[in-house]
mmCIF file of N, CA and C in Angstrom:
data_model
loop_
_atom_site.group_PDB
_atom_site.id
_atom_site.type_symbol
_atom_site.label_atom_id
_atom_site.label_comp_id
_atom_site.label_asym_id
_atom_site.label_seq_id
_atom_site.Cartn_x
_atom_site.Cartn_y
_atom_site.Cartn_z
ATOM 1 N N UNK A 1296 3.240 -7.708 -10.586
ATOM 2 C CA UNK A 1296 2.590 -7.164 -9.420
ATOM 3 C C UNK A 1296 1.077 -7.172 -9.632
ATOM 4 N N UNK A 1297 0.146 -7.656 -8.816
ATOM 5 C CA UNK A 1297 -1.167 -7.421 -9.142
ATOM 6 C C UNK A 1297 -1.409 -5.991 -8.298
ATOM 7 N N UNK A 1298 -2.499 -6.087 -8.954
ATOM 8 C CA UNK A 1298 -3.247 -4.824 -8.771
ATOM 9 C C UNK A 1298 -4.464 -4.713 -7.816
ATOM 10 N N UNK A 1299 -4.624 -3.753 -6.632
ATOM 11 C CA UNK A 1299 -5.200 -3.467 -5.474
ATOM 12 C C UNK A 1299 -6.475 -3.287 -6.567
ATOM 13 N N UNK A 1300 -7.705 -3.758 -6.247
ATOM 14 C CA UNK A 1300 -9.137 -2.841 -6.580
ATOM 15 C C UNK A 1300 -9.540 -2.530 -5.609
ATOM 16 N N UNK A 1301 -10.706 -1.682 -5.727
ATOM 17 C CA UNK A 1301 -11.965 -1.253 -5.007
ATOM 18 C C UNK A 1301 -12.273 -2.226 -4.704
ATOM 19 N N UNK A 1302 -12.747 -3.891 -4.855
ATOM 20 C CA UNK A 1302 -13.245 -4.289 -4.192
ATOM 21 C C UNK A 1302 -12.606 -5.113 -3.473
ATOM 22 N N UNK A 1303 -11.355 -5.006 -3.623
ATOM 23 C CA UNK A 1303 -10.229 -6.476 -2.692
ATOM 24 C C UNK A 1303 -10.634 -5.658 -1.232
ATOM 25 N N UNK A 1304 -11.014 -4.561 -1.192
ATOM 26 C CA UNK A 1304 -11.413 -3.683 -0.092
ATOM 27 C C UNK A 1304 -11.864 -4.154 1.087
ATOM 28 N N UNK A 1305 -13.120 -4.708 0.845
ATOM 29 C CA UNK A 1305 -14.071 -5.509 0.996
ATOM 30 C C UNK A 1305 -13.808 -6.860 1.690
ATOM 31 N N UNK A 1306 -12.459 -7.360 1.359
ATOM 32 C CA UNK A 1306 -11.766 -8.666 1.979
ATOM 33 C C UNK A 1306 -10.727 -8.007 3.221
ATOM 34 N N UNK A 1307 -10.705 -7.017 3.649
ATOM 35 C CA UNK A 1307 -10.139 -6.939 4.478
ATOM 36 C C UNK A 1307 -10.846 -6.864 5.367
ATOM 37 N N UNK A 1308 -10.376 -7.701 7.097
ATOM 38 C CA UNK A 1308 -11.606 -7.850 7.809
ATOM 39 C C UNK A 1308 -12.357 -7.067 8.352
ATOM 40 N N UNK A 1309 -11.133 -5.813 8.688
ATOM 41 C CA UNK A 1309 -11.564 -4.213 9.641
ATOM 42 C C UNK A 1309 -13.137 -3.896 8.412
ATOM 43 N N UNK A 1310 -13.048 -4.014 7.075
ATOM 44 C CA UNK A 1310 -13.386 -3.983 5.853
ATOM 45 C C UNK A 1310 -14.983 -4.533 6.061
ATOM 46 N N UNK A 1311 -14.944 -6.038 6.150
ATOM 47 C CA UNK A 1311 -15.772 -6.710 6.016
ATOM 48 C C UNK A 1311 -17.292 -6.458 5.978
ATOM 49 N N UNK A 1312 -17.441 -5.417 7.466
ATOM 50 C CA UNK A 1312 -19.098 -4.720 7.662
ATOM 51 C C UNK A 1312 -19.485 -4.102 6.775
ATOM 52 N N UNK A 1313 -18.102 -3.300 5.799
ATOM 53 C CA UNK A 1313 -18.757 -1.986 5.071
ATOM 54 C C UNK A 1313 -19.479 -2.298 3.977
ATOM 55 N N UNK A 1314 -19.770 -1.279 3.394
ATOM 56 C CA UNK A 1314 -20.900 -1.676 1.845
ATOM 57 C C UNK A 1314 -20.794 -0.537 1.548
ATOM 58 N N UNK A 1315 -21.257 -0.244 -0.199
ATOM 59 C CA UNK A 1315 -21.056 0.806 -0.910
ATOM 60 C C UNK A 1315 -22.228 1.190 -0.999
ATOM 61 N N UNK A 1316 -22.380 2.788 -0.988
ATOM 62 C CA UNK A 1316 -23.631 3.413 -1.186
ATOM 63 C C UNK A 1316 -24.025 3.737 -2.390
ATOM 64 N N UNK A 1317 -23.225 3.965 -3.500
ATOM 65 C CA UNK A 1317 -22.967 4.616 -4.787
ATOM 66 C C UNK A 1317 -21.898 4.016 -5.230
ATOM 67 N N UNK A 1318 -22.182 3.777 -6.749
ATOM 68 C CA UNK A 1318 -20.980 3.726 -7.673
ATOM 69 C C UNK A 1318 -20.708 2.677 -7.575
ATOM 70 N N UNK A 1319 -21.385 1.381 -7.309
ATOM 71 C CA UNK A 1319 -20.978 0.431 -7.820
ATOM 72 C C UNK A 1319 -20.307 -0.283 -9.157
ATOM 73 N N UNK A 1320 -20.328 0.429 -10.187
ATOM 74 C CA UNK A 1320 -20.137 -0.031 -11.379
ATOM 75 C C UNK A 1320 -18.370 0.469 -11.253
ATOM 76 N N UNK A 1321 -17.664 0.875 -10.510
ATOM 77 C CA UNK A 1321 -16.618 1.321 -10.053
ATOM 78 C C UNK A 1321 -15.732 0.272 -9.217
ATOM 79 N N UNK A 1322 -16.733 -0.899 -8.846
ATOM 80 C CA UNK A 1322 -15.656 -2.044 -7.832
ATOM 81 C C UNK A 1322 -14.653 -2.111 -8.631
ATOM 82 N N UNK A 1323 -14.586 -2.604 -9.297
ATOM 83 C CA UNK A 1323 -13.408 -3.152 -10.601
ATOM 84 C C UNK A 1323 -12.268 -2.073 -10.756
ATOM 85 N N UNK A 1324 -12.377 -0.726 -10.489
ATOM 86 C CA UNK A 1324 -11.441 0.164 -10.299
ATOM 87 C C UNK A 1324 -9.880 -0.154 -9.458
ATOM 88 N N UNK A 1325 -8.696 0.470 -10.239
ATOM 89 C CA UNK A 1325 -7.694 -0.277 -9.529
ATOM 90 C C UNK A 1325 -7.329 1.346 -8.814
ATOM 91 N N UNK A 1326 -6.794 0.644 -7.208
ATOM 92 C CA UNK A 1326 -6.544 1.685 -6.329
ATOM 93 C C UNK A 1326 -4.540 2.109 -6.595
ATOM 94 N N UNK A 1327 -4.525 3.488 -6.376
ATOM 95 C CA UNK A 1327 -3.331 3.868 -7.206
ATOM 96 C C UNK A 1327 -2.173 4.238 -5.990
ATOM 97 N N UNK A 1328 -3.271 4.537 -4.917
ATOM 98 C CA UNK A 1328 -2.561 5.269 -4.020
ATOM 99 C C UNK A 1328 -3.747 5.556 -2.809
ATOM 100 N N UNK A 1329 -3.289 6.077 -1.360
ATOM 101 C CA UNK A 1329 -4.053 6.048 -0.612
ATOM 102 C C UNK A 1329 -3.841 7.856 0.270
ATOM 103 N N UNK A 1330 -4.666 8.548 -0.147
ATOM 104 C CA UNK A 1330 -4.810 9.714 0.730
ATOM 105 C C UNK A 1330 -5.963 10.085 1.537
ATOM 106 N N UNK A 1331 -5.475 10.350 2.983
ATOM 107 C CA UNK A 1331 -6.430 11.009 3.811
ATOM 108 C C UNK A 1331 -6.543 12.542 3.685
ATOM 109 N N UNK A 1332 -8.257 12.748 3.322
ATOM 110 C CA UNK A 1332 -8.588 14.155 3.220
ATOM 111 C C UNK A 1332 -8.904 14.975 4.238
ATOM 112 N N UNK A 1333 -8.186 15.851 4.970
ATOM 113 C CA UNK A 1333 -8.684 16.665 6.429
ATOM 114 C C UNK A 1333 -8.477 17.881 6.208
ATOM 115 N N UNK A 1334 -8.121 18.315 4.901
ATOM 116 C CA UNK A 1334 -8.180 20.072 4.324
ATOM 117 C C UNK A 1334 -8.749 20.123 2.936
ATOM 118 N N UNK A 1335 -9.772 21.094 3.118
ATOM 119 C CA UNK A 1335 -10.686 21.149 1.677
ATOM 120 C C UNK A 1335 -10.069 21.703 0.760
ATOM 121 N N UNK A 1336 -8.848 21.597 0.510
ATOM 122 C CA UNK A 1336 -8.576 22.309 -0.368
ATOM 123 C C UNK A 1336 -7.551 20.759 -1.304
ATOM 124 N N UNK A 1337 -8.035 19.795 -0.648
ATOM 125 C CA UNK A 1337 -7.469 18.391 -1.110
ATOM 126 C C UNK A 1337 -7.015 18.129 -2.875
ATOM 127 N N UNK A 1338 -8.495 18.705 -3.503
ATOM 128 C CA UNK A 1338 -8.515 18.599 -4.966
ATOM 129 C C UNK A 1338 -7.564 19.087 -5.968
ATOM 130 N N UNK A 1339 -6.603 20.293 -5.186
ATOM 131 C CA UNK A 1339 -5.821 20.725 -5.809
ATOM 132 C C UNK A 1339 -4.132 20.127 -5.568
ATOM 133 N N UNK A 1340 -4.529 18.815 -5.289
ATOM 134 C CA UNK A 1340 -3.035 18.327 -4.223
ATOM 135 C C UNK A 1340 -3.378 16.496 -4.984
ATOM 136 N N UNK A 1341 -4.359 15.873 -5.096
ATOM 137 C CA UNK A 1341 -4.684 14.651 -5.656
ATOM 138 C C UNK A 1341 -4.451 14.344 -6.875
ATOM 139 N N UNK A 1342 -4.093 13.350 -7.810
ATOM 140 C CA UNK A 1342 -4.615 13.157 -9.163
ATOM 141 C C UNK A 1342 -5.413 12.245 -9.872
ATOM 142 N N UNK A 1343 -6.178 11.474 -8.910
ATOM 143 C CA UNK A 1343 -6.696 10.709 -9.379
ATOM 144 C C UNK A 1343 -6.050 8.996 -8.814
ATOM 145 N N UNK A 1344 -7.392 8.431 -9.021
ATOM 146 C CA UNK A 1344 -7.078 6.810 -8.581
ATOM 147 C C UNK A 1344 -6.839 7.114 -7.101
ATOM 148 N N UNK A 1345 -6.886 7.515 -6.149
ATOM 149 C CA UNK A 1345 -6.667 7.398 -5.053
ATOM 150 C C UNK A 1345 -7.828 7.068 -4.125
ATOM 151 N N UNK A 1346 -7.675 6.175 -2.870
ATOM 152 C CA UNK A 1346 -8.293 6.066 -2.071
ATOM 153 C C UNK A 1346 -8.725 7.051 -1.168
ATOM 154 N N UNK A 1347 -9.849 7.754 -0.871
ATOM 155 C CA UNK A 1347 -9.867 8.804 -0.338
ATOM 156 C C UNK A 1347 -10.112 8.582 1.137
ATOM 157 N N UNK A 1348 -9.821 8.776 2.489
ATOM 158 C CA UNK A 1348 -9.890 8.745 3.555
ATOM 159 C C UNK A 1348 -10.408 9.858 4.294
ATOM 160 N N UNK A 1349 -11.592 9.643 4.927
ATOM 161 C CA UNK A 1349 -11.588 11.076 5.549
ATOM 162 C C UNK A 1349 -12.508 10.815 7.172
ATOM 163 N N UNK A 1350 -12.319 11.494 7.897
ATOM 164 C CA UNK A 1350 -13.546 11.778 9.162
ATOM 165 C C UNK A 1350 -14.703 12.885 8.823
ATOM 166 N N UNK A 1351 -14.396 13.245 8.025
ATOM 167 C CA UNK A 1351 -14.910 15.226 7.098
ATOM 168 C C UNK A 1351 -15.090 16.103 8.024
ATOM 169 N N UNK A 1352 -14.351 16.063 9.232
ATOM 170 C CA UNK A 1352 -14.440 16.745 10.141
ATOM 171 C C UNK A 1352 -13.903 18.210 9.437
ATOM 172 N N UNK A 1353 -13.060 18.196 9.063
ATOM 173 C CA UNK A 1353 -13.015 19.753 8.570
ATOM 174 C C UNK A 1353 -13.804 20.650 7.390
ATOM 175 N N UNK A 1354 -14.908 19.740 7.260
ATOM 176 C CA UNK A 1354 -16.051 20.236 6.664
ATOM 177 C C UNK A 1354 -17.581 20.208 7.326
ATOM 178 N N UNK A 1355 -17.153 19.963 8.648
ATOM 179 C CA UNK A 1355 -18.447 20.303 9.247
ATOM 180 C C UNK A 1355 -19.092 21.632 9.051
ATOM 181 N N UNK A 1356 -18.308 22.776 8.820
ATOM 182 C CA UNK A 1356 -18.979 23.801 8.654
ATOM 183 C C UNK A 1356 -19.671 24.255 7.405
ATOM 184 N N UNK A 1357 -19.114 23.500 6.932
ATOM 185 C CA UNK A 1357 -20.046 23.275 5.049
ATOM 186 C C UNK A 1357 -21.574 23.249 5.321
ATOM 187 N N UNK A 1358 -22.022 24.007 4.127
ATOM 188 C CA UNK A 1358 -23.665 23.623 4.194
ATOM 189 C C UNK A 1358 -23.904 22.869 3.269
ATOM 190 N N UNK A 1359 -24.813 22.579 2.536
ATOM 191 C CA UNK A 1359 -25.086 21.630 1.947
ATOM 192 C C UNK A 1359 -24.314 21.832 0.169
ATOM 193 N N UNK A 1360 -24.677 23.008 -0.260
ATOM 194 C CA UNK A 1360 -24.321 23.674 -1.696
ATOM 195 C C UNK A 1360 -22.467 23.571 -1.640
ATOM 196 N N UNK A 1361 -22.130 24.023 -0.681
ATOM 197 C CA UNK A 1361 -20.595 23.900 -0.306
ATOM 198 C C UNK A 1361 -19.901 22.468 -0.131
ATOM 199 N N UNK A 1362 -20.695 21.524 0.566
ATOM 200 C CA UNK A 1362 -20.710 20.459 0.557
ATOM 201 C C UNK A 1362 -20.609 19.421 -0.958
ATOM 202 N N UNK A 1363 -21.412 19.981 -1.778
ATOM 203 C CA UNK A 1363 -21.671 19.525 -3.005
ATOM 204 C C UNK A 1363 -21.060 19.992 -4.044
ATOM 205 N N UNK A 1364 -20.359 20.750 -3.943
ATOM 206 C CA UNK A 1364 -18.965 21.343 -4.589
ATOM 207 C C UNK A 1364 -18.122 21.054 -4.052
ATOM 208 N N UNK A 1365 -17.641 21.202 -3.281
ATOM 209 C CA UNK A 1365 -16.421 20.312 -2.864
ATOM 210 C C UNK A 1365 -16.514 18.663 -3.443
ATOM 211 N N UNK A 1366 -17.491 17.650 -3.162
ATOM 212 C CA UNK A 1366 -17.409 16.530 -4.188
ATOM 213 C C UNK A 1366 -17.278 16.439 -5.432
ATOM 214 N N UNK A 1367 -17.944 17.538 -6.151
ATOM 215 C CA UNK A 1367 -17.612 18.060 -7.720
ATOM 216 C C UNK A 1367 -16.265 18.143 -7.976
ATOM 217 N N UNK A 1368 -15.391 18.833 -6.730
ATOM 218 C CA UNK A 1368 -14.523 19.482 -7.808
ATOM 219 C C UNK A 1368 -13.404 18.187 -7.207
ATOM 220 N N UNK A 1369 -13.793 16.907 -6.012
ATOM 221 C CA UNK A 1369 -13.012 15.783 -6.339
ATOM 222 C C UNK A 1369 -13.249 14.921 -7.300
ATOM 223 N N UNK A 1370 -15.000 14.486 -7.362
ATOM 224 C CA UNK A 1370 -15.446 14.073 -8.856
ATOM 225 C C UNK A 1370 -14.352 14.284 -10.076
ATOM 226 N N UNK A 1371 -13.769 15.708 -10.609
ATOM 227 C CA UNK A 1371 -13.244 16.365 -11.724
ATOM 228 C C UNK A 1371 -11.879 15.680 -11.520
ATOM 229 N N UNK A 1372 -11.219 14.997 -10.735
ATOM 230 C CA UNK A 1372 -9.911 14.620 -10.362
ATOM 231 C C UNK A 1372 -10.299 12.992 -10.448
ATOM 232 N N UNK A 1373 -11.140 12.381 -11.204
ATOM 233 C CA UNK A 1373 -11.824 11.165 -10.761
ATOM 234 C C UNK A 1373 -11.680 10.297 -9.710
ATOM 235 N N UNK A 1374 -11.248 10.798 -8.652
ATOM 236 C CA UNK A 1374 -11.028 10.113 -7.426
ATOM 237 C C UNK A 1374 -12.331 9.930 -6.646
ATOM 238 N N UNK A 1375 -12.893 8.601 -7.218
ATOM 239 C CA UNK A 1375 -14.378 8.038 -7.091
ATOM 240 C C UNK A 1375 -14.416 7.613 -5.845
ATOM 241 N N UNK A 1376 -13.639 6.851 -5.550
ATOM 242 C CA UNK A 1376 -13.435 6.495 -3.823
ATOM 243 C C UNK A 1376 -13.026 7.108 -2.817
ATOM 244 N N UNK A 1377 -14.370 7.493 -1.922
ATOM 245 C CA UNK A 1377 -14.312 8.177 -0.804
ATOM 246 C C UNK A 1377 -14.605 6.943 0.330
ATOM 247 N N UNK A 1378 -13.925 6.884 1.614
ATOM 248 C CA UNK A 1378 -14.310 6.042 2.607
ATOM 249 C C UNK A 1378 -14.687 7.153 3.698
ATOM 250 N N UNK A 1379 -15.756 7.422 4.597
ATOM 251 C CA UNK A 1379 -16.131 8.099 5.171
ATOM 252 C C UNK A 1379 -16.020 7.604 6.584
ATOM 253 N N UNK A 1380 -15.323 7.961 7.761
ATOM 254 C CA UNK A 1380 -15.405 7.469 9.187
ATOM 255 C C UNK A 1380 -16.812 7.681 9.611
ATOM 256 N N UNK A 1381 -17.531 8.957 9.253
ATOM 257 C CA UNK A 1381 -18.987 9.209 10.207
ATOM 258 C C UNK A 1381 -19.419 10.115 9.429
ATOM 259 N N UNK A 1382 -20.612 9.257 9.064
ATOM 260 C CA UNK A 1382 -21.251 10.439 8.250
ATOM 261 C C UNK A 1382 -22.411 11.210 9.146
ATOM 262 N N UNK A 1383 -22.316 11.520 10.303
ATOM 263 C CA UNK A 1383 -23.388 12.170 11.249
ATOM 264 C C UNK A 1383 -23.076 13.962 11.092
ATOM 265 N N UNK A 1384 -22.294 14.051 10.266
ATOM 266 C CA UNK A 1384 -21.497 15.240 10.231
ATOM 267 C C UNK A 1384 -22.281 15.771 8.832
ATOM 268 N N UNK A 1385 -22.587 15.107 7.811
ATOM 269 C CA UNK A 1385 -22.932 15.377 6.752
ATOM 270 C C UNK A 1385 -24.668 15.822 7.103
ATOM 271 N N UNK A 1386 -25.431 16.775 6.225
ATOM 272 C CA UNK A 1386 -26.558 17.199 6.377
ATOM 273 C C UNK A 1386 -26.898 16.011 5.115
#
């Protein structure tokens, strides 16, 4: 069986426009599994290698410090890949 990466990502066409903001040294990462995040309390439910999916709509009410803990404590689960629908939501 081969193995999905981070960047076979990239070849899919819906795919094609996107680009990475961070963490490039991470393409090469193999994807394990695919979860959408829409409750902050995600980190305690993930283990890692997963594709992260989100709109972050249920963190609009986050401020910025809250915001930045919550990535920490997915950081700690190394689930490096986040795909973001809209980041107009983020400060």
């Amino acid at each position: 069986m081969m193995e999905f990466k981070v960047k076979d990502l990239f070849q899919i066409d819906t795919l094609k426009q996107a680009f990475v903001i961070g963490g490039k040294q991470g393409l090469n990462n193999p994807i394990r599994g695919v979860t959408i995040i829409e409750a902050p309390d995600i980190a305690e439910w993930i283990s890692g290698g997963e594709l992260l999916l989100s709109s972050l709509y249920p963190l609009q009410s986050y401020n910025v410090s809250e915001q930045k803990a919550f990535m920490a404590q997915l950081s700690e689960k190394t689930s490096k890949r986040i795909n973001y629908k809209n980041w107009e939501i983020c400060p």
